[in-house]
mmCIF file of N, CA and C in Angstrom:
data_model
loop_
_atom_site.group_PDB
_atom_site.id
_atom_site.type_symbol
_atom_site.label_atom_id
_atom_site.label_comp_id
_atom_site.label_asym_id
_atom_site.label_seq_id
_atom_site.Cartn_x
_atom_site.Cartn_y
_atom_site.Cartn_z
ATOM 1 N N MET A 1 14.283 15.860 -4.136
ATOM 2 C CA MET A 1 13.055 16.250 -4.996
ATOM 3 C C MET A 1 11.872 14.987 -4.443
ATOM 4 N N ILE A 2 12.910 14.183 -4.913
ATOM 5 C CA ILE A 2 12.230 12.819 -5.021
ATOM 6 C C ILE A 2 11.694 12.275 -3.087
ATOM 7 N N THR A 3 13.356 12.169 -2.622
ATOM 8 C CA THR A 3 12.772 11.685 -0.903
ATOM 9 C C THR A 3 11.847 12.778 -0.599
ATOM 10 N N ILE A 4 11.117 14.127 -1.132
ATOM 11 C CA ILE A 4 10.453 14.676 -0.444
ATOM 12 C C ILE A 4 8.817 14.616 -1.155
ATOM 13 N N GLU A 5 8.868 14.369 -2.289
ATOM 14 C CA GLU A 5 7.857 13.351 -2.606
ATOM 15 C C GLU A 5 7.262 12.257 -2.133
ATOM 16 N N ILE A 6 8.426 11.152 -1.719
ATOM 17 C CA ILE A 6 8.295 9.806 -1.321
ATOM 18 C C ILE A 6 7.684 9.810 0.587
ATOM 19 N N ASN A 7 8.035 11.091 0.668
ATOM 20 C CA ASN A 7 7.851 11.053 2.336
ATOM 21 C C ASN A 7 5.922 12.179 2.091
ATOM 22 N N LYS A 8 5.665 12.379 1.658
ATOM 23 C CA LYS A 8 4.785 13.186 0.893
ATOM 24 C C LYS A 8 3.314 11.894 0.866
ATOM 25 N N VAL A 9 3.554 11.380 0.178
ATOM 26 C CA VAL A 9 2.747 9.785 -0.253
ATOM 27 C C VAL A 9 2.719 9.095 1.318
ATOM 28 N N ARG A 10 4.061 9.266 1.459
ATOM 29 C CA ARG A 10 3.639 8.254 2.823
ATOM 30 C C ARG A 10 2.707 8.519 4.218
ATOM 31 N N GLN A 11 3.169 9.793 4.423
ATOM 32 C CA GLN A 11 2.192 10.900 5.278
ATOM 33 C C GLN A 11 0.874 10.945 4.646
ATOM 34 N N ASN A 12 0.830 10.883 3.589
ATOM 35 C CA ASN A 12 -1.072 10.574 3.051
ATOM 36 C C ASN A 12 -1.500 9.491 3.380
ATOM 37 N N LEU A 13 -0.753 8.734 2.989
ATOM 38 C CA LEU A 13 -0.921 7.177 3.107
ATOM 39 C C LEU A 13 -1.316 6.693 4.560
ATOM 40 N N PHE A 14 -0.776 7.068 5.293
ATOM 41 C CA PHE A 14 -0.443 6.584 6.909
ATOM 42 C C PHE A 14 -1.223 7.537 7.726
ATOM 43 N N GLN A 15 -0.924 8.746 7.480
ATOM 44 C CA GLN A 15 -1.406 9.709 8.651
ATOM 45 C C GLN A 15 -2.075 11.336 8.385
ATOM 46 N N ILE A 16 -2.614 11.188 9.241
ATOM 47 C CA ILE A 16 -3.242 12.938 8.819
ATOM 48 C C ILE A 16 -2.846 13.672 9.787
ATOM 49 N N ASN A 17 -2.509 14.985 9.169
ATOM 50 C CA ASN A 17 -2.152 16.054 10.456
ATOM 51 C C ASN A 17 -1.011 14.985 11.966
ATOM 52 N N GLY A 18 -0.041 14.036 11.533
ATOM 53 C CA GLY A 18 0.391 13.827 12.535
ATOM 54 C C GLY A 18 -0.200 12.519 13.098
ATOM 55 N N VAL A 19 -1.619 12.463 12.898
ATOM 56 C CA VAL A 19 -2.554 11.751 13.850
ATOM 57 C C VAL A 19 -2.750 9.976 12.820
ATOM 58 N N GLU A 20 -2.080 8.991 13.298
ATOM 59 C CA GLU A 20 -2.173 7.437 12.663
ATOM 60 C C GLU A 20 -3.707 7.164 12.496
ATOM 61 N N LYS A 21 -3.552 6.343 11.531
ATOM 62 C CA LYS A 21 -4.902 6.403 10.846
ATOM 63 C C LYS A 21 -5.512 5.274 11.567
ATOM 64 N N LYS A 22 -6.612 4.703 11.195
ATOM 65 C CA LYS A 22 -6.783 4.291 11.945
ATOM 66 C C LYS A 22 -7.659 2.813 11.144
ATOM 67 N N PRO A 23 -7.452 1.311 11.318
ATOM 68 C CA PRO A 23 -7.661 0.510 9.795
ATOM 69 C C PRO A 23 -9.486 0.681 10.059
ATOM 70 N N LEU A 24 -9.395 0.286 8.431
ATOM 71 C CA LEU A 24 -11.081 0.915 8.835
ATOM 72 C C LEU A 24 -12.234 -0.865 9.186
ATOM 73 N N ALA A 25 -13.105 -0.500 10.330
ATOM 74 C CA ALA A 25 -13.759 -1.639 10.096
ATOM 75 C C ALA A 25 -14.547 -2.417 8.860
ATOM 76 N N LEU A 26 -14.197 -2.938 8.146
ATOM 77 C CA LEU A 26 -14.589 -3.671 6.679
ATOM 78 C C LEU A 26 -15.984 -5.066 7.495
ATOM 79 N N PRO A 27 -17.039 -4.713 5.966
ATOM 80 C CA PRO A 27 -17.528 -6.000 6.679
ATOM 81 C C PRO A 27 -17.274 -7.209 5.501
ATOM 82 N N GLU A 28 -17.516 -8.410 6.237
ATOM 83 C CA GLU A 28 -16.977 -9.590 5.346
ATOM 84 C C GLU A 28 -17.321 -9.318 3.451
ATOM 85 N N ALA A 29 -16.780 -10.096 3.407
ATOM 86 C CA ALA A 29 -16.345 -10.151 1.612
ATOM 87 C C ALA A 29 -17.257 -11.176 0.617
ATOM 88 N N ASP A 30 -18.233 -10.689 -0.030
ATOM 89 C CA ASP A 30 -18.996 -11.714 -0.665
ATOM 90 C C ASP A 30 -18.142 -11.967 -2.248
ATOM 91 N N GLY A 31 -18.160 -12.776 -2.527
ATOM 92 C CA GLY A 31 -17.775 -13.755 -3.891
ATOM 93 C C GLY A 31 -16.265 -13.874 -3.891
ATOM 94 N N PRO A 32 -15.573 -14.007 -4.861
ATOM 95 C CA PRO A 32 -14.793 -14.164 -5.416
ATOM 96 C C PRO A 32 -13.421 -12.477 -4.765
ATOM 97 N N ALA A 33 -12.460 -13.019 -4.845
ATOM 98 C CA ALA A 33 -11.493 -12.340 -4.880
ATOM 99 C C ALA A 33 -10.655 -11.693 -5.510
ATOM 100 N N VAL A 34 -10.840 -10.488 -5.915
ATOM 101 C CA VAL A 34 -10.256 -9.879 -7.184
ATOM 102 C C VAL A 34 -9.138 -9.620 -6.873
ATOM 103 N N SER A 35 -7.846 -9.355 -8.013
ATOM 104 C CA SER A 35 -6.844 -9.422 -7.622
ATOM 105 C C SER A 35 -6.676 -8.203 -8.703
ATOM 106 N N ARG A 36 -5.873 -7.313 -8.480
ATOM 107 C CA ARG A 36 -5.579 -6.146 -9.578
ATOM 108 C C ARG A 36 -4.255 -5.662 -9.318
ATOM 109 N N GLN A 37 -3.745 -4.898 -10.560
ATOM 110 C CA GLN A 37 -2.114 -4.784 -10.667
ATOM 111 C C GLN A 37 -1.814 -3.314 -11.226
ATOM 112 N N GLU A 38 -0.852 -3.051 -11.259
ATOM 113 C CA GLU A 38 -0.342 -1.661 -12.079
ATOM 114 C C GLU A 38 0.983 -1.819 -11.852
ATOM 115 N N LYS A 39 1.105 -1.410 -13.364
ATOM 116 C CA LYS A 39 2.794 -0.907 -13.540
ATOM 117 C C LYS A 39 3.045 -0.004 -13.369
ATOM 118 N N VAL A 40 4.438 0.321 -12.557
ATOM 119 C CA VAL A 40 4.279 2.320 -12.639
ATOM 120 C C VAL A 40 5.868 1.775 -13.362
ATOM 121 N N TYR A 41 5.806 2.670 -14.178
ATOM 122 C CA TYR A 41 7.277 2.975 -15.397
ATOM 123 C C TYR A 41 8.031 4.339 -14.653
ATOM 124 N N VAL A 42 9.230 3.671 -13.843
ATOM 125 C CA VAL A 42 10.350 4.688 -13.079
ATOM 126 C C VAL A 42 11.495 5.289 -14.595
ATOM 127 N N PRO A 43 11.134 6.856 -14.054
ATOM 128 C CA PRO A 43 11.720 7.454 -15.460
ATOM 129 C C PRO A 43 13.773 7.899 -14.982
ATOM 130 N N VAL A 44 14.282 6.587 -15.411
ATOM 131 C CA VAL A 44 15.214 6.549 -15.311
ATOM 132 C C VAL A 44 15.938 7.805 -16.724
ATOM 133 N N GLU A 45 15.683 7.591 -17.791
ATOM 134 C CA GLU A 45 16.141 8.617 -18.639
ATOM 135 C C GLU A 45 16.047 9.702 -18.311
ATOM 136 N N GLU A 46 15.235 10.043 -17.403
ATOM 137 C CA GLU A 46 15.381 11.321 -17.202
ATOM 138 C C GLU A 46 16.286 12.042 -16.303
ATOM 139 N N HIS A 47 16.206 11.212 -15.165
ATOM 140 C CA HIS A 47 17.060 11.103 -13.780
ATOM 141 C C HIS A 47 17.795 9.847 -14.135
ATOM 142 N N PRO A 48 18.995 10.093 -14.590
ATOM 143 C CA PRO A 48 20.178 9.170 -14.781
ATOM 144 C C PRO A 48 21.204 8.785 -13.321
ATOM 145 N N GLU A 49 21.157 10.177 -13.036
ATOM 146 C CA GLU A 49 21.849 10.099 -11.597
ATOM 147 C C GLU A 49 20.717 9.228 -10.375
ATOM 148 N N TYR A 50 19.992 9.039 -10.545
ATOM 149 C CA TYR A 50 19.320 8.590 -9.459
ATOM 150 C C TYR A 50 18.989 7.818 -8.875
ATOM 151 N N ASN A 51 19.889 6.811 -8.121
ATOM 152 C CA ASN A 51 19.167 5.078 -7.728
ATOM 153 C C ASN A 51 17.763 5.129 -7.348
ATOM 154 N N PHE A 52 17.618 5.086 -8.326
ATOM 155 C CA PHE A 52 15.478 4.232 -7.917
ATOM 156 C C PHE A 52 15.308 3.486 -7.375
ATOM 157 N N VAL A 53 16.077 2.113 -8.224
ATOM 158 C CA VAL A 53 16.172 1.162 -7.307
ATOM 159 C C VAL A 53 16.238 0.744 -5.693
ATOM 160 N N GLY A 54 17.514 1.324 -5.128
ATOM 161 C CA GLY A 54 18.220 1.560 -4.034
ATOM 162 C C GLY A 54 16.907 2.136 -2.821
ATOM 163 N N ARG A 55 16.106 3.634 -3.936
ATOM 164 C CA ARG A 55 15.611 4.408 -2.466
ATOM 165 C C ARG A 55 14.057 3.257 -2.483
ATOM 166 N N ILE A 56 13.709 2.666 -3.520
ATOM 167 C CA ILE A 56 12.119 1.933 -3.655
ATOM 168 C C ILE A 56 13.061 0.735 -2.407
ATOM 169 N N LEU A 57 14.131 0.171 -2.927
ATOM 170 C CA LEU A 57 14.068 -1.113 -1.620
ATOM 171 C C LEU A 57 14.603 -1.197 -0.844
ATOM 172 N N GLY A 58 15.309 0.479 -0.585
ATOM 173 C CA GLY A 58 16.149 0.912 0.982
ATOM 174 C C GLY A 58 16.902 -0.185 1.335
ATOM 175 N N PRO A 59 17.666 -0.656 2.632
ATOM 176 C CA PRO A 59 19.404 -1.278 2.933
ATOM 177 C C PRO A 59 17.862 -2.583 3.686
ATOM 178 N N ARG A 60 18.320 -3.647 2.923
ATOM 179 C CA ARG A 60 18.559 -5.102 2.851
ATOM 180 C C ARG A 60 16.379 -5.581 2.437
ATOM 181 N N GLY A 61 15.987 -4.288 2.119
ATOM 182 C CA GLY A 61 14.384 -4.282 1.333
ATOM 183 C C GLY A 61 13.395 -3.969 2.263
ATOM 184 N N MET A 62 14.102 -3.677 3.399
ATOM 185 C CA MET A 62 12.790 -2.977 4.600
ATOM 186 C C MET A 62 12.010 -1.480 3.968
ATOM 187 N N THR A 63 12.385 -0.507 3.182
ATOM 188 C CA THR A 63 11.457 -0.068 2.813
ATOM 189 C C THR A 63 10.464 -0.475 2.135
ATOM 190 N N ALA A 64 10.492 -1.275 1.055
ATOM 191 C CA ALA A 64 9.516 -2.257 0.364
ATOM 192 C C ALA A 64 8.833 -3.173 1.516
ATOM 193 N N LYS A 65 9.778 -3.941 2.519
ATOM 194 C CA LYS A 65 8.316 -4.456 3.639
ATOM 195 C C LYS A 65 7.470 -3.695 3.967
ATOM 196 N N GLN A 66 8.165 -2.431 4.502
ATOM 197 C CA GLN A 66 7.395 -1.367 5.459
ATOM 198 C C GLN A 66 6.521 -1.325 4.154
ATOM 199 N N LEU A 67 6.377 -1.045 3.413
ATOM 200 C CA LEU A 67 5.474 -0.152 2.730
ATOM 201 C C LEU A 67 4.362 -1.314 1.816
ATOM 202 N N GLU A 68 5.072 -2.966 2.264
ATOM 203 C CA GLU A 68 3.895 -4.106 1.526
ATOM 204 C C GLU A 68 3.211 -3.811 3.094
ATOM 205 N N GLN A 69 3.422 -3.969 3.772
ATOM 206 C CA GLN A 69 2.877 -4.403 5.776
ATOM 207 C C GLN A 69 2.057 -3.090 5.672
ATOM 208 N N GLU A 70 1.752 -1.975 5.415
ATOM 209 C CA GLU A 70 1.195 -1.142 5.592
ATOM 210 C C GLU A 70 0.250 -0.609 4.711
ATOM 211 N N THR A 71 0.739 -0.835 2.988
ATOM 212 C CA THR A 71 -0.269 -1.090 1.959
ATOM 213 C C THR A 71 -1.148 -2.218 1.845
ATOM 214 N N GLY A 72 -0.969 -3.107 1.976
ATOM 215 C CA GLY A 72 -1.154 -4.612 2.211
ATOM 216 C C GLY A 72 -1.062 -4.848 0.647
ATOM 217 N N CYS A 73 0.202 -4.637 -0.269
ATOM 218 C CA CYS A 73 0.275 -4.532 -1.616
ATOM 219 C C CYS A 73 1.486 -5.087 -1.797
ATOM 220 N N LYS A 74 1.874 -5.851 -3.014
ATOM 221 C CA LYS A 74 2.872 -6.858 -2.874
ATOM 222 C C LYS A 74 3.705 -5.545 -4.055
ATOM 223 N N ILE A 75 4.717 -5.708 -3.841
ATOM 224 C CA ILE A 75 5.755 -4.889 -4.307
ATOM 225 C C ILE A 75 6.972 -5.389 -5.129
ATOM 226 N N MET A 76 6.905 -5.479 -6.650
ATOM 227 C CA MET A 76 8.225 -6.444 -7.332
ATOM 228 C C MET A 76 8.889 -5.339 -7.992
ATOM 229 N N VAL A 77 10.342 -5.381 -7.968
ATOM 230 C CA VAL A 77 11.054 -3.994 -8.671
ATOM 231 C C VAL A 77 11.217 -4.908 -9.665
ATOM 232 N N ARG A 78 11.351 -4.732 -10.951
ATOM 233 C CA ARG A 78 11.899 -5.579 -12.020
ATOM 234 C C ARG A 78 12.754 -4.487 -13.596
ATOM 235 N N GLY A 79 13.122 -6.046 -13.633
ATOM 236 C CA GLY A 79 14.198 -5.282 -15.168
ATOM 237 C C GLY A 79 15.016 -4.820 -15.031
ATOM 238 N N ARG A 80 16.022 -3.563 -15.843
ATOM 239 C CA ARG A 80 17.116 -3.608 -16.089
ATOM 240 C C ARG A 80 17.911 -2.836 -14.631
ATOM 241 N N GLY A 81 18.756 -3.627 -13.955
ATOM 242 C CA GLY A 81 19.108 -2.545 -13.007
ATOM 243 C C GLY A 81 18.228 -2.890 -11.437
ATOM 244 N N SER A 82 17.722 -3.751 -11.703
ATOM 245 C CA SER A 82 16.396 -4.446 -9.807
ATOM 246 C C SER A 82 17.798 -5.305 -9.304
ATOM 247 N N MET A 83 18.399 -6.225 -10.381
ATOM 248 C CA MET A 83 19.459 -6.961 -9.877
ATOM 249 C C MET A 83 20.499 -6.954 -8.953
ATOM 250 N N ARG A 84 20.672 -7.086 -7.554
ATOM 251 C CA ARG A 84 21.909 -7.010 -7.039
ATOM 252 C C ARG A 84 23.181 -7.140 -7.814
ATOM 253 N N ASP A 85 23.398 -8.306 -8.534
ATOM 254 C CA ASP A 85 24.229 -9.482 -9.159
ATOM 255 C C ASP A 85 24.502 -8.749 -10.657
ATOM 256 N N LYS A 86 25.348 -7.793 -10.539
ATOM 257 C CA LYS A 86 25.052 -6.989 -12.079
ATOM 258 C C LYS A 86 25.915 -8.373 -13.267
ATOM 259 N N LYS A 87 26.388 -9.086 -13.041
ATOM 260 C CA LYS A 87 26.330 -10.154 -14.151
ATOM 261 C C LYS A 87 25.268 -10.698 -14.026
ATOM 262 N N LYS A 88 23.992 -11.235 -13.604
ATOM 263 C CA LYS A 88 22.653 -11.223 -13.833
ATOM 264 C C LYS A 88 21.950 -10.218 -14.528
#
């Protein structure tokens, strides 16, 4: 179910009816750069059997890197279970 939702979001973000979106031609920015931040809480307690961190990061972090390149956003996974080394 999560995989279906992830694929649906990717299609909406990066394609329209199978046709890749073209980058918008935007005018030069005026004033200082604005930084936005959004925390997204993952429902681990409702779905303890699902590996959310592994799904978000992907093999060698490739999924997160791809999403960062395509969206221009920085993706950080923090909290319990986000470290590869269980001792940390």
